Coordinates of C-alpha atoms in Angstrom, one line a residue:
M1 CA 102.4 87.9 86.4
F2 CA 100.1 88.7 89.3
L3 CA 102.6 87.1 91.8
L4 CA 105.5 89.2 90.5
L5 CA 103.4 92.4 90.6
S6 CA 102.2 91.7 94.2
S7 CA 105.7 90.9 95.4
G8 CA 107.0 94.1 93.7
I9 CA 104.3 96.1 95.4
V10 CA 105.3 94.7 98.8
L11 CA 108.9 95.7 98.2
C12 CA 107.8 99.2 97.1
I13 CA 105.8 99.6 100.2
G14 CA 108.9 98.7 102.3
L15 CA 111.0 101.2 100.5
F16 CA 108.3 103.9 100.9
I17 CA 108.1 103.2 104.6
M18 CA 111.9 103.4 104.9
I19 CA 112.1 106.7 103.0
I20 CA 109.2 108.3 105.0
S21 CA 110.7 107.2 108.4
L22 CA 114.1 108.5 107.3
L23 CA 112.8 111.9 106.3
A24 CA 110.7 112.2 109.4
S25 CA 113.5 111.4 111.9
M26 CA 116.7 112.6 110.1
P27 CA 117.0 116.1 111.5
F28 CA 116.4 115.0 115.1
Q29 CA 118.9 112.2 115.5
S30 CA 122.5 112.0 116.5
K31 CA 125.1 109.7 114.9
A32 CA 124.5 106.8 117.3
E33 CA 120.8 107.1 116.9
M34 CA 121.2 107.0 113.1
K35 CA 123.3 103.8 113.3
K36 CA 120.5 102.2 115.4
F37 CA 117.9 103.5 112.9
W38 CA 119.7 101.9 109.9
R39 CA 120.1 98.6 111.8
I40 CA 116.3 98.6 112.6
Q41 CA 115.5 99.6 109.0
S42 CA 117.6 96.8 107.6
Y43 CA 115.7 94.3 109.7
I44 CA 112.4 95.7 108.5
M45 CA 113.6 95.6 104.8
I46 CA 114.8 92.1 105.2
G47 CA 111.3 91.2 106.5
F48 CA 109.6 92.9 103.5
F49 CA 112.0 91.1 101.2
I50 CA 111.2 87.7 102.8
A51 CA 107.5 88.5 102.5
A52 CA 107.9 89.4 98.8
V53 CA 109.9 86.2 98.1
L54 CA 107.3 84.1 99.9
I55 CA 104.4 85.7 98.0
Y56 CA 106.2 84.9 94.7
T57 CA 107.4 81.4 95.5
V58 CA 104.9 79.7 97.8
P59 CA 102.1 79.4 95.2
F60 CA 104.4 77.6 92.9
A61 CA 104.7 74.9 95.5
F62 CA 101.0 74.2 95.1
L63 CA 100.8 74.3 91.4
P64 CA 101.1 70.9 89.6

């Protein structure tokens, strides 16, 4: 249960960072900059997703 909660917290932190950075930069960007923003944000969210999956699955490899 703790592993599921901690991986969920990591995903929520990633979504929170994405929302904050979107709201902070939205009025100042052109269309090309927004495309670049979404590409970078997708890489960041993939990183948070991989971290959450590893937090959830790696301890099961060490359990008997």
